[in-house]
Tab-separated table of C-alpha atoms in Angstrom:
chain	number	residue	atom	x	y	z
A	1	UNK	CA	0.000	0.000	0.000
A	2	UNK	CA	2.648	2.191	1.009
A	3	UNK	CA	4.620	1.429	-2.117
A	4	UNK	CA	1.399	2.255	-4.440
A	5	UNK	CA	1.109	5.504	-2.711
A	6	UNK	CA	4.631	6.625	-3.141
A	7	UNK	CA	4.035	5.401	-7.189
A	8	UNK	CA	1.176	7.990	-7.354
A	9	UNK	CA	2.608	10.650	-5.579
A	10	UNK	CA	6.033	10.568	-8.023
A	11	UNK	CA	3.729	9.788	-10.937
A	12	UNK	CA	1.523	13.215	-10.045
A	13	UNK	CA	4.699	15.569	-9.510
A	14	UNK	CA	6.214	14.089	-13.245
A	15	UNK	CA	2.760	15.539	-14.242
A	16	UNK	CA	3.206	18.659	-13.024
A	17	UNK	CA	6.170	19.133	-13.623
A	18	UNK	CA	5.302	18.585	-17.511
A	19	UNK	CA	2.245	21.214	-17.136
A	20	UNK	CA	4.884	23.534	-15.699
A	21	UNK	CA	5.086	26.798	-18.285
A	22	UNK	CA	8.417	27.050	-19.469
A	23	UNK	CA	10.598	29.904	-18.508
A	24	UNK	CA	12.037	31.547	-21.112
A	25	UNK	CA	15.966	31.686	-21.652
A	26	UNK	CA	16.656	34.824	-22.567
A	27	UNK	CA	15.551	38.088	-19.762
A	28	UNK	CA	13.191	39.863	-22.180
A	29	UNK	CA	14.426	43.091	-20.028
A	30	UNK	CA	17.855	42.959	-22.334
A	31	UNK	CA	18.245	44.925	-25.327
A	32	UNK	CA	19.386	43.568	-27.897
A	33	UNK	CA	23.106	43.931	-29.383
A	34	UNK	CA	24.015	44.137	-32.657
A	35	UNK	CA	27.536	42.195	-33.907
A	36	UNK	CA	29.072	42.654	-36.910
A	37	UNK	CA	31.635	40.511	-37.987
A	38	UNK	CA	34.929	41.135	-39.406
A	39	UNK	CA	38.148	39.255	-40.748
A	40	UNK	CA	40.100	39.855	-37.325
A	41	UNK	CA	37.034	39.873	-35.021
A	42	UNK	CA	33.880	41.264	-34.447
A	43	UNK	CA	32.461	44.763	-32.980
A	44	UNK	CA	29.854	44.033	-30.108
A	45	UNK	CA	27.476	47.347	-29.713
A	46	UNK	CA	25.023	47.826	-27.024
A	47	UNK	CA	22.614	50.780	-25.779
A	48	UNK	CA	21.327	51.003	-22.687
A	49	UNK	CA	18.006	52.710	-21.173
A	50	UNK	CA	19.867	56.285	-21.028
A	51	UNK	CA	20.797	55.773	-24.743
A	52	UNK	CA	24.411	55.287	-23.622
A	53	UNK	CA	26.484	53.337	-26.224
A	54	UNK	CA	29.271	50.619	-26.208
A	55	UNK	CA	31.438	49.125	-28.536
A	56	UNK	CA	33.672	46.024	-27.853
A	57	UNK	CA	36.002	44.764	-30.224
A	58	UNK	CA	35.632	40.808	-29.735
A	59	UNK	CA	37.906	37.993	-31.112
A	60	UNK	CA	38.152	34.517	-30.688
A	61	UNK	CA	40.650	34.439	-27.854
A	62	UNK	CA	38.832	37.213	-25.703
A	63	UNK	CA	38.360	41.277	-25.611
A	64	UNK	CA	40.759	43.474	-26.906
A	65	UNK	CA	39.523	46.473	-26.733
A	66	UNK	CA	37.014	48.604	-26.213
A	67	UNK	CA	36.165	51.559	-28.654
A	68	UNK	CA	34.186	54.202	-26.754
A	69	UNK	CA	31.048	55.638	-28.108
């Protein structure tokens, strides 16, 4: 009896857990950035709320410098 009863109660939490809403993956209080590639790396550029700018040159091994706005 005991043994059905711990079936059932594993059985309903799978279940809710599957009716659980997904959360999403990305905070949809970001803004978006725009990256444009190059040959040597890429330029990152982000605004924020106060309209303030950034640019990040990006390459494969890390940040090399950043390019103010």
């Amino acid at each position: 009896m005991a043994v059905l009863l711990e079936e059932i109660a594993q059985s309903v939490e799978i279940w809710l857990k599957l009716i659980k809403k997904p959360q999403p993956y990305v905070d949809p209080n970001l803004d978006p950035v725009l990256l444009v590639p190059g040959i040597a790396g890429s330029i990152l550029k982000a605004v924020d709320d106060n309209g303030r700018g950034e640019r990040v040159w990006v390459r494969i091994i890390g940040c090399r410098l950043q390019v103010p706005d």
